[in-house]
């Protein structure tokens, strides 16, 4: 626990999830699950650390980017999270590239589109870039 005598909110204003590992269930990235909760996690641990199961109306607005052909973290991770956000009425924006794989960084070599520009517009539209 952190010392917070002034009761300052530590809730982030927003989340940006780029080809994220969301679930520790069936469509997970096995290496992430093993590194974070071990080789033989209980169902309770899997559920607790599967972020799509932790979304509430208090979850911050979320921006997501993923590639449909990601062979490291299945695109279903982003789809599950987006669905959970919608169900909880959390503002969300998701962009899916048909191609790009995993780990393409700021410039997806399989597309001329610039997801970082979309993210900047999203942040500005939501008032987070006000000077």
PDB file of C-alpha atoms in Angstrom, residues 52-118:
ATOM      1  CA  UNK A  52     -11.668  -8.419 -19.284  1.00  0.00           C
ATOM      2  CA  UNK A  53     -13.271  -9.822 -16.119  1.00  0.00           C
ATOM      3  CA  UNK A  54     -12.219  -6.818 -14.012  1.00  0.00           C
ATOM      4  CA  UNK A  55     -13.813  -4.034 -16.069  1.00  0.00           C
ATOM      5  CA  UNK A  56     -16.330  -1.862 -14.217  1.00  0.00           C
ATOM      6  CA  UNK A  57     -18.038   1.442 -14.905  1.00  0.00           C
ATOM      7  CA  UNK A  58     -15.058   3.038 -13.091  1.00  0.00           C
ATOM      8  CA  UNK A  59     -12.540   1.685 -15.618  1.00  0.00           C
ATOM      9  CA  UNK A  60     -10.818   4.582 -17.423  1.00  0.00           C
ATOM     10  CA  UNK A  61     -11.665   5.385 -21.051  1.00  0.00           C
ATOM     11  CA  UNK A  62      -9.571   3.160 -23.279  1.00  0.00           C
ATOM     12  CA  UNK A  63      -7.837   3.342 -26.657  1.00  0.00           C
ATOM     13  CA  UNK A  64      -6.722   0.061 -28.254  1.00  0.00           C
ATOM     14  CA  UNK A  65      -4.702  -0.994 -31.275  1.00  0.00           C
ATOM     15  CA  UNK A  66      -4.097  -4.560 -32.434  1.00  0.00           C
ATOM     16  CA  UNK A  67      -3.329  -6.449 -35.645  1.00  0.00           C
ATOM     17  CA  UNK A  68      -5.650  -9.227 -36.738  1.00  0.00           C
ATOM     18  CA  UNK A  69      -2.679 -11.377 -37.789  1.00  0.00           C
ATOM     19  CA  UNK A  70      -0.845 -11.050 -34.441  1.00  0.00           C
ATOM     20  CA  UNK A  71       0.591 -14.522 -33.883  1.00  0.00           C
ATOM     21  CA  UNK A  72       1.966 -13.717 -30.411  1.00  0.00           C
ATOM     22  CA  UNK A  73      -1.036 -12.176 -28.635  1.00  0.00           C
ATOM     23  CA  UNK A  74      -4.297 -13.214 -30.311  1.00  0.00           C
ATOM     24  CA  UNK A  75      -6.479 -10.310 -31.443  1.00  0.00           C
ATOM     25  CA  UNK A  76      -9.264 -11.845 -29.352  1.00  0.00           C
ATOM     26  CA  UNK A  77      -7.571 -10.200 -26.346  1.00  0.00           C
ATOM     27  CA  UNK A  78      -8.466  -6.746 -27.665  1.00  0.00           C
ATOM     28  CA  UNK A  79     -11.913  -7.910 -28.767  1.00  0.00           C
ATOM     29  CA  UNK A  80     -12.722  -9.326 -25.314  1.00  0.00           C
ATOM     30  CA  UNK A  81     -11.576  -6.136 -23.617  1.00  0.00           C
ATOM     31  CA  UNK A  82     -13.549  -3.946 -26.010  1.00  0.00           C
ATOM     32  CA  UNK A  83     -16.673  -6.014 -25.391  1.00  0.00           C
ATOM     33  CA  UNK A  84     -16.209  -5.719 -21.613  1.00  0.00           C
ATOM     34  CA  UNK A  85     -15.747  -1.957 -21.921  1.00  0.00           C
ATOM     35  CA  UNK A  86     -18.929  -1.636 -23.996  1.00  0.00           C
ATOM     36  CA  UNK A  87     -20.914  -3.762 -21.547  1.00  0.00           C
ATOM     37  CA  UNK A  88     -19.831  -1.458 -18.724  1.00  0.00           C
ATOM     38  CA  UNK A  89     -20.454   1.715 -20.737  1.00  0.00           C
ATOM     39  CA  UNK A  90     -16.791   2.726 -20.600  1.00  0.00           C
ATOM     40  CA  UNK A  91     -15.826   4.987 -23.521  1.00  0.00           C
ATOM     41  CA  UNK A  92     -13.521   3.056 -25.825  1.00  0.00           C
ATOM     42  CA  UNK A  93     -11.940   3.342 -29.235  1.00  0.00           C
ATOM     43  CA  UNK A  94     -10.380   0.359 -30.983  1.00  0.00           C
ATOM     44  CA  UNK A  95      -8.410   0.161 -34.220  1.00  0.00           C
ATOM     45  CA  UNK A  96      -7.597  -3.147 -35.875  1.00  0.00           C
ATOM     46  CA  UNK A  97      -5.014  -3.495 -38.603  1.00  0.00           C
ATOM     47  CA  UNK A  98      -5.637  -6.466 -40.925  1.00  0.00           C
ATOM     48  CA  UNK A  99      -1.877  -7.063 -41.003  1.00  0.00           C
ATOM     49  CA  UNK A 100       1.042  -6.007 -38.861  1.00  0.00           C
ATOM     50  CA  UNK A 101       1.800  -8.911 -36.575  1.00  0.00           C
ATOM     51  CA  UNK A 102       2.978  -8.205 -33.053  1.00  0.00           C
ATOM     52  CA  UNK A 103       5.324  -5.500 -31.830  1.00  0.00           C
ATOM     53  CA  UNK A 104       5.121  -3.137 -34.786  1.00  0.00           C
ATOM     54  CA  UNK A 105       5.684  -0.079 -32.596  1.00  0.00           C
ATOM     55  CA  UNK A 106       4.686   3.373 -33.795  1.00  0.00           C
ATOM     56  CA  UNK A 107       4.850   2.494 -37.494  1.00  0.00           C
ATOM     57  CA  UNK A 108       3.113  -0.611 -38.725  1.00  0.00           C
ATOM     58  CA  UNK A 109       5.179  -1.592 -41.782  1.00  0.00           C
ATOM     59  CA  UNK A 110       2.098  -3.231 -43.339  1.00  0.00           C
ATOM     60  CA  UNK A 111       0.029  -0.020 -43.362  1.00  0.00           C
ATOM     61  CA  UNK A 112       0.411   3.654 -44.208  1.00  0.00           C
ATOM     62  CA  UNK A 113      -2.041   4.505 -41.406  1.00  0.00           C
ATOM     63  CA  UNK A 114      -0.503   5.983 -38.266  1.00  0.00           C
ATOM     64  CA  UNK A 115      -2.180   4.703 -35.103  1.00  0.00           C
ATOM     65  CA  UNK A 116      -0.300   7.241 -33.003  1.00  0.00           C
ATOM     66  CA  UNK A 117      -2.044  10.040 -34.921  1.00  0.00           C
ATOM     67  CA  UNK A 118      -5.394   8.392 -34.119  1.00  0.00           C
TER      68      UNK A 118
END
